Short mmCIF file of C-alpha atoms and ligand atoms in Angstrom, two decimals:
data_model
loop_
_atom_site.label_atom_id
_atom_site.label_comp_id
_atom_site.label_asym_id
_atom_site.label_seq_id
_atom_site.Cartn_x
_atom_site.Cartn_y
_atom_site.Cartn_z
CA MET A 1 -12.49 12.18 11.52
CA TYR A 2 -13.70 13.17 14.93
CA LEU A 3 -16.96 14.99 15.56
CA SER A 4 -16.41 18.70 15.93
CA ASN A 5 -18.87 19.10 18.78
CA ASN A 6 -17.10 16.48 20.80
CA MET A 7 -14.59 17.20 23.47
CA ILE A 8 -11.28 15.44 23.56
CA LYS A 9 -10.79 13.95 27.00
CA THR A 10 -7.23 13.52 28.18
CA PHE A 11 -5.87 11.45 30.99
CA PRO A 12 -2.76 12.64 32.86
CA LEU A 13 0.24 10.32 32.45
CA ASN A 14 1.06 10.55 36.13
CA SER A 15 -2.27 9.01 37.15
CA ARG A 16 -1.91 5.97 39.38
CA ALA A 17 -4.50 3.73 40.99
CA LYS A 18 -4.16 3.52 44.76
CA THR A 19 -4.63 -0.21 44.73
CA THR A 20 -4.25 -2.72 41.96
CA ALA A 21 -6.78 -5.43 42.70
CA LEU A 22 -5.91 -8.01 40.10
CA LYS A 23 -8.00 -10.96 39.14
CA GLN A 24 -6.21 -14.22 38.46
CA PRO A 25 -6.51 -14.77 34.69
CA LYS A 26 -8.58 -17.75 33.65
CA GLU A 27 -8.63 -19.31 30.19
CA LEU A 28 -12.09 -19.63 28.68
CA PHE A 29 -11.10 -21.20 25.38
CA SER A 30 -8.35 -21.33 22.81
CA PHE A 31 -8.24 -21.30 19.02
CA ALA A 32 -5.56 -21.63 16.38
CA ARG A 33 -4.51 -20.47 12.95
CA ASP A 34 -3.05 -23.19 10.77
CA ILE A 35 -0.36 -23.15 8.08
CA ASP A 36 -2.96 -22.17 5.45
CA GLY A 37 -4.21 -19.25 7.53
CA GLU A 38 -7.44 -21.08 8.44
CA TYR A 39 -8.82 -20.95 11.96
CA ILE A 40 -9.71 -23.92 14.16
CA PHE A 41 -12.00 -23.40 17.15
CA ASP A 42 -12.35 -26.64 19.07
CA SER A 43 -10.29 -26.00 22.25
CA THR A 44 -9.55 -29.67 22.94
CA LYS A 45 -8.51 -30.24 19.35
CA VAL A 46 -6.27 -27.19 19.17
CA GLN A 47 -4.63 -28.06 22.49
CA ASP A 48 -3.83 -31.50 21.09
CA GLU A 49 -2.87 -30.52 17.58
CA ASN A 50 -1.76 -26.89 17.49
CA LEU A 51 0.01 -26.40 20.79
CA SER A 52 3.64 -27.48 20.92
CA TYR A 53 5.98 -28.58 23.69
CA TYR A 54 9.16 -26.89 24.84
CA TYR A 55 12.14 -29.19 24.48
CA LEU A 56 15.70 -27.90 24.27
CA PRO A 57 18.26 -29.83 26.28
CA ASP A 58 21.64 -28.24 27.11
CA ALA A 59 23.31 -30.69 24.76
CA SER A 60 21.39 -29.14 21.83
CA VAL A 61 22.28 -25.62 22.90
CA ASP A 62 25.94 -26.66 22.95
CA LYS A 63 25.66 -27.58 19.27
CA GLN A 64 25.68 -23.90 18.25
CA ILE A 65 22.34 -23.88 16.47
CA ASP A 66 22.21 -21.42 13.58
CA LEU A 67 19.03 -19.34 14.00
CA GLY A 68 19.55 -17.87 10.55
CA ALA A 69 19.43 -21.25 8.79
CA GLY A 70 16.61 -21.62 6.30
CA TYR A 71 15.98 -17.88 6.15
CA SER A 72 15.34 -17.86 2.41
CA ASN A 73 12.51 -20.39 2.88
CA PHE A 74 10.66 -18.43 5.57
CA LYS A 75 6.92 -18.69 4.98
CA LYS A 76 5.88 -15.31 6.27
CA ILE A 77 2.33 -14.06 6.54
CA PRO A 78 1.83 -10.68 4.83
CA GLU A 79 1.65 -7.87 7.42
CA GLU A 80 -1.81 -6.81 6.26
CA GLU A 81 -3.14 -10.29 7.11
CA ASN A 82 -1.63 -10.22 10.59
CA LEU A 83 -3.33 -7.33 12.29
CA GLY A 84 -5.36 -9.02 14.97
CA ASP A 85 -8.28 -10.88 13.51
CA PHE A 86 -11.47 -9.79 15.28
CA PRO A 87 -13.83 -11.90 13.17
CA ALA A 88 -11.86 -14.99 14.26
CA LEU A 89 -11.79 -13.93 17.90
CA LEU A 90 -15.51 -13.17 17.93
CA LYS A 91 -16.30 -16.48 16.28
CA GLY A 92 -14.50 -18.08 19.22
CA VAL A 93 -16.44 -15.91 21.67
CA MET A 94 -19.70 -16.86 19.96
CA ASN A 95 -18.90 -20.58 20.09
CA TYR A 96 -18.01 -20.29 23.75
CA GLU A 97 -21.17 -18.36 24.59
CA GLN A 98 -23.27 -20.87 22.66
CA SER A 99 -21.76 -23.68 24.70
CA THR A 100 -22.56 -21.96 28.02
CA GLY A 101 -25.76 -20.24 26.91
CA THR A 102 -24.65 -16.93 28.43
CA LYS A 103 -22.88 -13.79 27.33
CA ILE A 104 -19.29 -13.31 28.50
CA ASN A 105 -19.66 -10.40 30.91
CA SER A 106 -16.39 -8.57 30.17
CA ASP A 107 -16.31 -4.78 29.86
CA ILE A 108 -13.45 -4.83 27.37
CA ILE A 109 -12.66 -7.37 24.62
CA THR A 110 -9.31 -7.05 22.89
CA PHE A 111 -5.94 -8.56 21.95
CA ARG A 112 -3.34 -8.81 24.67
CA GLY A 113 -0.67 -7.03 22.60
CA LEU A 114 -2.61 -3.77 22.75
CA MET A 115 -2.91 -3.96 26.52
CA THR A 116 0.85 -4.63 26.73
CA LYS A 117 1.34 -1.31 24.99
CA ILE A 118 -0.91 0.48 27.47
CA LEU A 119 0.64 -1.22 30.51
CA THR A 120 4.21 -0.36 29.48
CA LEU A 121 3.36 3.14 28.25
CA PRO A 122 4.95 5.08 31.16
CA TYR A 123 8.29 3.59 30.09
CA ASN A 124 7.77 3.89 26.35
CA LEU A 125 6.84 7.54 26.12
CA LYS A 126 8.25 7.80 22.60
CA ASP A 127 5.95 5.16 21.13
CA PRO A 128 2.64 6.39 19.72
CA LEU A 129 -0.60 4.52 20.22
CA ASP A 130 -3.56 4.68 17.86
CA LEU A 131 -6.50 2.51 18.72
CA HIS A 132 -10.19 2.31 17.87
CA VAL A 133 -12.82 1.52 20.44
CA ILE A 134 -16.02 0.08 19.02
CA VAL A 135 -18.92 0.01 21.43
CA TYR A 136 -21.34 -2.85 20.85
CA ASP A 137 -23.88 -4.59 23.06
CA GLY A 138 -22.58 -2.94 26.24
CA GLN A 139 -18.95 -3.87 25.64
CA LEU A 140 -15.84 -2.11 24.37
CA PHE A 141 -14.02 -3.82 21.51
CA ILE A 142 -10.54 -2.32 21.23
CA LYS A 143 -8.46 -2.73 18.11
CA ASN A 144 -5.50 -1.17 16.37
CA ASN A 145 -6.04 1.64 13.91
CA ASP A 146 -4.89 -0.74 11.17
CA GLU A 147 -4.09 1.92 8.61
CA ILE A 148 -1.71 3.73 10.95
CA GLU A 149 -0.29 0.45 12.30
CA LEU A 150 0.50 -0.84 8.80
CA LYS A 151 2.19 2.40 7.80
CA ARG A 152 4.25 2.30 10.96
CA ARG A 153 5.34 -1.28 10.38
CA GLN A 154 6.35 -0.41 6.82
CA GLN A 155 8.37 2.55 8.06
CA ASN A 156 10.05 0.45 10.75
CA ASN A 157 10.98 -2.13 8.16
CA GLN A 158 12.36 0.42 5.78
CA HIS A 159 15.97 1.19 6.41
CA GLU A 160 18.03 3.51 4.26
CA ASP A 161 20.79 0.98 4.34
CA PRO A 162 19.57 -2.16 2.50
CA SER A 163 22.06 -4.42 4.28
CA LYS A 164 20.75 -3.16 7.63
CA GLN A 165 17.21 -3.82 6.50
CA GLU A 166 18.17 -7.37 5.54
CA MET A 167 19.77 -7.83 8.95
CA MET A 168 16.60 -6.67 10.73
CA LYS A 169 14.58 -9.20 8.75
CA LYS A 170 17.02 -11.91 9.73
CA PHE A 171 16.74 -10.97 13.41
CA GLU A 172 12.98 -11.24 13.10
CA TYR A 173 13.35 -14.62 11.40
CA SER A 174 15.68 -15.86 14.15
CA GLY A 175 12.87 -15.43 16.69
CA TYR A 176 10.58 -17.75 14.76
CA LYS A 177 13.47 -20.12 14.08
CA PHE A 178 14.15 -20.32 17.81
CA GLU A 179 10.52 -21.36 18.30
CA ALA A 180 10.96 -24.07 15.66
CA VAL A 181 14.16 -25.53 17.15
CA SER A 182 13.06 -25.37 20.79
CA THR A 183 9.64 -27.00 20.49
CA LEU A 184 8.12 -30.33 19.48
CA SER A 185 4.66 -30.75 17.99
CA LYS A 186 3.98 -33.72 20.30
CA PRO A 187 5.18 -34.64 23.82
CA TRP A 188 8.80 -35.78 23.83
CA GLY A 189 7.82 -39.38 24.61
CA ASP A 190 5.71 -39.55 21.44
CA CYS A 191 8.45 -38.23 19.17
CA SER A 192 10.91 -40.36 17.31
CA ARG A 193 14.56 -39.42 17.56
CA GLN A 194 14.46 -38.58 13.88
CA LEU A 195 11.56 -36.16 14.38
CA ILE A 196 13.46 -34.40 17.17
CA GLU A 197 16.64 -34.14 15.14
CA LYS A 198 14.87 -33.05 11.96
CA ARG A 199 13.28 -29.99 13.48
CA ASN A 200 16.35 -27.91 12.62
CA LYS A 201 15.43 -28.46 8.98
CA LYS A 202 11.74 -27.61 9.30
CA VAL A 203 10.48 -24.73 7.13
CA VAL A 204 9.78 -21.84 9.49
CA ASN A 205 6.48 -19.97 9.25
CA ASN A 206 4.49 -17.44 11.24
CA TYR A 207 1.08 -18.51 9.99
CA GLU A 208 0.66 -21.14 12.66
CA GLN A 209 -0.54 -19.58 15.87
CA TYR A 210 -2.16 -20.82 19.05
CA ILE A 211 -4.26 -18.21 20.80
CA SER A 212 -5.49 -18.39 24.37
CA VAL A 213 -8.50 -16.32 25.34
CA VAL A 214 -8.54 -15.41 29.01
CA LYS A 215 -10.85 -13.63 31.38
CA THR A 216 -9.02 -11.28 33.67
CA GLY A 217 -9.49 -7.99 35.46
CA ILE A 218 -7.98 -5.04 37.21
CA GLY A 219 -9.89 -3.02 39.79
CA LYS A 220 -13.56 -3.16 38.83
CA VAL A 221 -12.93 -3.66 35.14
CA LYS A 222 -13.33 -7.09 33.57
CA LEU A 223 -11.31 -7.86 30.45
CA LEU A 224 -11.31 -10.60 27.86
CA LEU A 225 -7.85 -10.84 26.31
CA ALA A 226 -6.70 -12.93 23.34
CA GLY A 227 -2.99 -13.61 23.24
CA GLU A 228 -0.66 -15.81 21.30
CA VAL A 229 0.94 -18.58 23.36
CA ASP A 230 4.17 -20.14 22.10
CA CYS A 231 4.19 -23.56 23.75
CA LEU A 232 3.71 -25.78 26.79
CA TRP A 233 6.37 -26.18 29.47
CA ASP A 234 5.35 -29.72 30.35
CA TYR A 235 1.95 -31.21 29.57
CA ILE A 236 -1.76 -30.52 29.07
CA PRO A 237 -3.42 -30.94 32.49
CA GLU A 238 -6.21 -33.48 32.83
CA ASP A 239 -9.96 -32.81 32.55
CA GLY A 240 -10.33 -29.11 32.26
CA LYS A 241 -7.79 -28.23 34.97
CA ASP A 242 -6.17 -24.81 34.57
CA ILE A 243 -3.82 -24.90 31.59
CA LEU A 244 -2.42 -21.36 32.04
CA PRO A 245 0.34 -22.38 34.50
CA HIS A 246 1.69 -24.74 31.83
CA TYR A 247 2.22 -22.15 29.10
CA VAL A 248 5.55 -20.63 28.05
CA GLU A 249 6.50 -17.40 26.26
CA LEU A 250 9.55 -17.77 24.00
CA LYS A 251 11.83 -14.88 23.16
CA THR A 252 15.20 -14.20 21.58
CA SER A 253 17.69 -11.48 22.36
CA LYS A 254 21.28 -10.58 21.66
CA VAL A 255 23.85 -12.04 24.06
CA ILE A 256 24.85 -9.57 26.73
CA GLU A 257 28.55 -8.86 26.39
CA ALA A 258 28.92 -5.26 27.55
CA PRO A 259 27.48 -3.55 30.66
CA GLY A 260 25.64 -1.07 28.43
CA GLN A 261 23.58 -3.89 26.96
CA VAL A 262 22.14 -4.84 30.34
CA VAL A 263 19.78 -1.87 30.49
CA ASN A 264 18.53 -2.62 27.01
CA PHE A 265 17.85 -6.23 27.89
CA GLU A 266 16.06 -5.23 31.09
CA LYS A 267 13.75 -2.99 29.08
CA LYS A 268 12.92 -5.97 26.89
CA LEU A 269 12.46 -8.15 29.95
CA PHE A 270 10.07 -5.60 31.39
CA ARG A 271 8.01 -5.67 28.20
CA THR A 272 8.00 -9.46 28.18
CA TRP A 273 6.96 -9.47 31.82
CA ALA A 274 4.00 -7.21 30.96
CA GLN A 275 3.02 -9.33 27.99
CA SER A 276 3.13 -12.58 29.97
CA PHE A 277 1.67 -11.23 33.20
CA LEU A 278 -1.43 -9.87 31.45
CA ILE A 279 -2.70 -13.32 30.50
CA GLY A 280 -1.17 -15.26 33.38
CA ILE A 281 1.79 -16.92 31.68
CA ARG A 282 4.23 -18.07 34.34
CA LYS A 283 7.35 -18.98 32.38
CA ILE A 284 9.52 -17.12 29.91
CA VAL A 285 12.39 -18.69 27.97
CA TYR A 286 15.02 -16.45 26.40
CA GLY A 287 17.32 -17.68 23.66
CA PHE A 288 20.43 -15.51 23.44
CA ARG A 289 22.03 -15.24 20.00
CA ASP A 290 25.14 -13.52 18.78
CA ASP A 291 25.41 -11.18 15.78
CA ASN A 292 25.89 -14.18 13.50
CA LEU A 293 22.56 -15.55 14.74
CA ILE A 294 24.19 -18.47 16.54
CA LEU A 295 22.27 -19.53 19.64
CA ARG A 296 24.70 -19.17 22.53
CA ASN A 297 22.68 -19.84 25.65
CA VAL A 298 19.18 -20.15 27.02
CA GLU A 299 17.72 -18.74 30.21
CA VAL A 300 14.40 -19.56 31.89
CA TYR A 301 12.59 -16.94 33.99
CA ASN A 302 9.57 -17.19 36.20
CA THR A 303 7.30 -14.26 35.38
CA GLU A 304 6.66 -13.48 39.05
CA GLU A 305 10.38 -13.15 39.74
CA ILE A 306 10.98 -10.48 37.11
CA PRO A 307 9.67 -7.48 39.08
CA ILE A 308 12.00 -8.35 41.95
CA MET A 309 14.93 -8.95 39.62
CA LEU A 310 14.50 -5.62 37.90
CA LYS A 311 14.28 -3.75 41.16
CA ASP A 312 17.60 -5.23 42.21
CA THR A 313 19.61 -4.44 39.16
CA ILE A 314 17.90 -1.64 37.35
CA ASN A 315 19.79 1.41 36.27
CA VAL A 316 18.45 4.40 38.25
CA ASN A 317 17.87 6.40 35.08
CA THR A 318 15.47 3.91 33.59
CA LYS A 319 13.63 3.09 36.83
CA ILE A 320 11.61 0.34 35.35
CA VAL A 321 9.32 -0.82 38.06
CA CYS A 322 6.50 -3.19 37.25
CA MET A 323 4.32 -2.08 40.15
CA ASN A 324 4.34 1.49 38.95
CA ALA A 325 3.26 0.37 35.49
CA LEU A 326 0.47 -1.70 37.03
CA LYS A 327 -0.85 1.28 39.00
CA TRP A 328 -0.93 3.30 35.79
CA TYR A 329 -2.66 0.44 33.99
CA GLY A 330 -5.26 0.14 36.78
CA ALA A 331 -6.00 3.84 36.59
CA VAL A 332 -6.13 4.18 32.83
CA ILE A 333 -8.26 1.09 32.24
CA GLU A 334 -10.76 2.30 34.81
CA TRP A 335 -10.80 5.72 33.17
CA ILE A 336 -11.43 4.27 29.69
CA ASN A 337 -14.15 2.05 31.10
CA ASN A 338 -15.86 4.95 32.86
CA GLU A 339 -15.52 7.59 30.16
CA ILE A 340 -16.81 5.65 27.19
CA PRO A 341 -20.56 5.10 27.55
CA LYS A 342 -21.51 1.49 26.94
CA ASP A 343 -25.16 2.13 26.16
CA ALA A 344 -24.55 3.78 22.79
CA ASP A 345 -22.98 1.84 19.91
CA LYS A 346 -20.45 4.50 19.02
CA LEU A 347 -16.92 4.69 17.71
CA TRP A 348 -14.06 6.24 19.66
CA SER A 349 -10.39 6.76 19.14
CA LEU A 350 -7.87 6.13 21.88
CA THR A 351 -4.48 7.69 21.28
CA TYR A 352 -1.20 8.49 22.88
CA ASP A 353 0.77 11.23 21.15
CA PRO A 354 4.47 11.26 22.09
CA GLY A 355 4.88 14.83 20.80
CA SER A 356 2.45 16.41 23.24
CA LYS A 357 2.69 13.46 25.66
CA SER A 358 -1.07 13.30 25.84
CA PHE A 359 -3.22 10.24 26.30
CA SER A 360 -6.74 10.88 25.12
CA ILE A 361 -10.06 9.62 23.84
CA VAL A 362 -12.47 11.28 21.47
CA GLU A 363 -15.65 10.17 19.79
CA LEU A 364 -15.35 9.66 16.03
CA MET A 365 -17.93 9.74 13.29
CA GLN A 366 -19.55 6.39 12.72
CA ASP A 367 -17.68 4.24 10.25
CA SER A 368 -19.82 1.29 9.24
CA GLU A 369 -17.06 -0.34 7.23
CA LEU A 370 -14.80 -0.38 10.26
CA ARG A 371 -17.60 -1.52 12.57
CA ASN A 372 -18.60 -4.36 10.25
CA SER A 373 -15.01 -5.50 9.94
CA VAL A 374 -14.99 -6.08 13.70
CA ILE A 375 -18.55 -6.92 14.73
CA THR A 376 -19.49 -9.55 12.16
CA GLU A 377 -23.03 -10.36 11.02
CA ASP A 378 -22.81 -13.79 12.66
CA PHE A 379 -21.79 -12.30 15.98
CA LYS A 380 -24.55 -9.70 15.85
CA GLU A 381 -27.18 -12.29 15.02
CA TRP A 382 -25.96 -14.45 17.87
CA ARG A 383 -26.08 -11.65 20.43
CA ILE A 384 -29.53 -10.56 19.26
CA SER A 385 -30.86 -14.08 19.56
CA LEU A 386 -29.26 -14.41 22.99
CA HIS A 387 -31.00 -11.28 24.25
CA LYS A 388 -34.33 -12.50 22.85
CA THR A 389 -34.15 -15.67 24.89
CA GLU A 390 -33.17 -13.63 27.97
CA SER A 391 -36.19 -11.36 27.84
O1 LIG B 1 -0.80 -4.90 15.81
C1 LIG B 1 -0.50 -5.99 16.22
N1 LIG B 1 0.74 -6.30 16.50
C2 LIG B 1 -1.52 -6.96 16.50
C3 LIG B 1 -1.40 -8.22 16.03
C4 LIG B 1 -2.63 -6.51 17.29
C5 LIG B 1 -3.49 -7.57 17.65
C6 LIG B 1 -3.28 -8.84 17.19
N2 LIG B 1 -2.28 -9.16 16.35
C7 LIG B 1 -2.23 -10.52 15.84
C8 LIG B 1 -0.87 -11.06 15.65
O2 LIG B 1 -0.97 -12.02 14.62
C9 LIG B 1 -0.62 -11.75 16.96
O3 LIG B 1 0.30 -12.77 16.81
O4 LIG B 1 -2.88 -11.37 16.74
C10 LIG B 1 -1.98 -12.28 17.32
C11 LIG B 1 -2.13 -12.42 18.81
O5 LIG B 1 -2.03 -11.15 19.35
P1 LIG B 1 -1.19 -10.81 20.67
O6 LIG B 1 -0.81 -12.02 21.41
O7 LIG B 1 -1.97 -9.78 21.32
O8 LIG B 1 0.17 -10.18 20.06
P2 LIG B 1 1.45 -9.68 20.83
O9 LIG B 1 1.38 -9.92 22.30
O10 LIG B 1 1.72 -8.30 20.37
O11 LIG B 1 2.59 -10.58 20.21
C12 LIG B 1 2.63 -11.97 20.39
C13 LIG B 1 3.26 -12.63 19.19
C14 LIG B 1 4.65 -12.12 18.85
O12 LIG B 1 5.60 -12.80 19.63
P3 LIG B 1 6.76 -11.99 20.37
O13 LIG B 1 7.53 -13.02 21.08
O14 LIG B 1 7.50 -11.26 19.29
O15 LIG B 1 6.06 -11.03 21.31
O16 LIG B 1 2.51 -12.41 18.03
C15 LIG B 1 3.36 -12.21 16.89
C16 LIG B 1 4.76 -12.45 17.39
O17 LIG B 1 5.08 -13.79 17.21
N3 LIG B 1 3.24 -10.85 16.37
C17 LIG B 1 3.69 -10.43 15.21
N4 LIG B 1 4.32 -11.05 14.23
C18 LIG B 1 4.63 -10.31 13.15
N5 LIG B 1 4.37 -9.01 13.01
C19 LIG B 1 3.36 -9.06 15.14
C20 LIG B 1 3.76 -8.35 13.99
N6 LIG B 1 3.54 -7.05 13.86
N7 LIG B 1 2.73 -8.72 16.26
C21 LIG B 1 2.67 -9.81 17.00
CA1 LIG B 2 7.25 -15.17 21.60
#
C-alpha cells in the first residue's frame, strides 16, 4: 500500500543522460552457495573451491552432447528459495567492511539481475518491473517485489499445453547442463582424464552458485552489485590481482537456421551484453542447441565487441543499440538516486507498468517484516557499532 498523501513521481522513458561516465567495475569480494544451499564467505576459499573452469574443446562439441541427458535427476532449487538472498549478500558486505574497518560507500546496493532489467528496459517495454527500495543508513537497498516476482514466474511456467510446459522446463535444464559439461571444478591440469570424461554424467543442480560482488558506477552514482558468475576463462590471477577479466558468462540458445531467428538471437545477445557489462565480465560463451537439445556448436564473444556487432547487423525495426540503453540507464539511476531521500529510513516502490508505459517511484507504508527480511539484525548491529567508533 502506498501512502495516500504521497505523490507518485514518474520518469519519462525518453530520458537520456548526455554523457555516460562509467566507472570500471572492481570486485570487492565473492561468496558462494553450495549444494546444500549453505553460503560460504571466504573469498579465497570460494575462488579455489566454488569457481569452475571453462573447458570445452572442439572435439567434445563434435560428439553431439545431449543437453537433455539426466533431466529427470535435476536437483532444482525451489523458486521461492531463489529470489536474491539479501541476508547472505549483507553478511558478505559486513565481513568485507569488518576486514577494512570502513563502510562501503555505495549509494545503491542490489543484485545485478535487477539492474539488467533497468538497463534493457527501453527495448523490453512489455516487461513489467516491480521493485522495493529500502532506505537504510544512507543507502538504497533495491530488491524484487518477491510476491509479484513469484507469481510471475509461476505464470510463465504454466502453459496450457502440458507438453509445451515440459519442453520449457527441458530448455531451462539444458542451460544448466551446458554449464556442467563445459566446465571443470579444478584447472584442466589438475583433472584426471576420467574426471573430465565423467562430467557428462554429473547430476545437474542450480543450488551451487558463485557470486561476485563488485563496486561500479555510472555518472555520480556509486553502485554495489552482486551477480552470479559461471566460470573462469583461464586461471585465478596471483595475489589479489583483478579477477574480473578472467570471468565468463555461459549461455545457451537455439541454433540459428532461418533469417527470422537472427533478430531474436540479437535481442538475447543484447540482454547478455547488458548483464555482463554491468559487472565487468569480458567474455561470453554461447552453446547453440537444436530442438532435440543436442549441442551443435559453440561461439565465444568478447563483451566489448557486442555493441559494434549489433550495430552492424541489427534489423532497423528493433534498433537495439547498447549506447542508447546506457544513456537511459545513466539518467534513470541518477534520477532514482536523487529522488529518494537517503536520510530517512523509508520504503519505496519502483515500478514500470507496460500498460501505461510509466516508470515511477512512490513511497510506501513502512513494512517491518519486509525491512527485517533485508536489513538483518547482524547487519544493523554492525553498522551501528561502526558509526559509534567513527564518532
Ligand atoms: O528475481 C530474480 N531473478 C533474482 C534472483 C533477483 C536477484 C537475485 N536472484 C538470485 C538468483 O539465485 C541469482 O542466480 O541471486 C542470484 C544472483 O543474481 P543475479 O546474478 O543478479 O541474477 P541474474 O543476472 O538475473 O541471473 C544470473 C543467473 C542466471 O543465469 P542466466 O545465464 O540464465 O542469466 O542466475 C540464475 C541463472 O542461472 N537465475 C535463475 N535461476 C532460476 N530461476 C533465476 C530464476 N528466476 N534468476 C537468475
Ligand atoms: Ca549463465
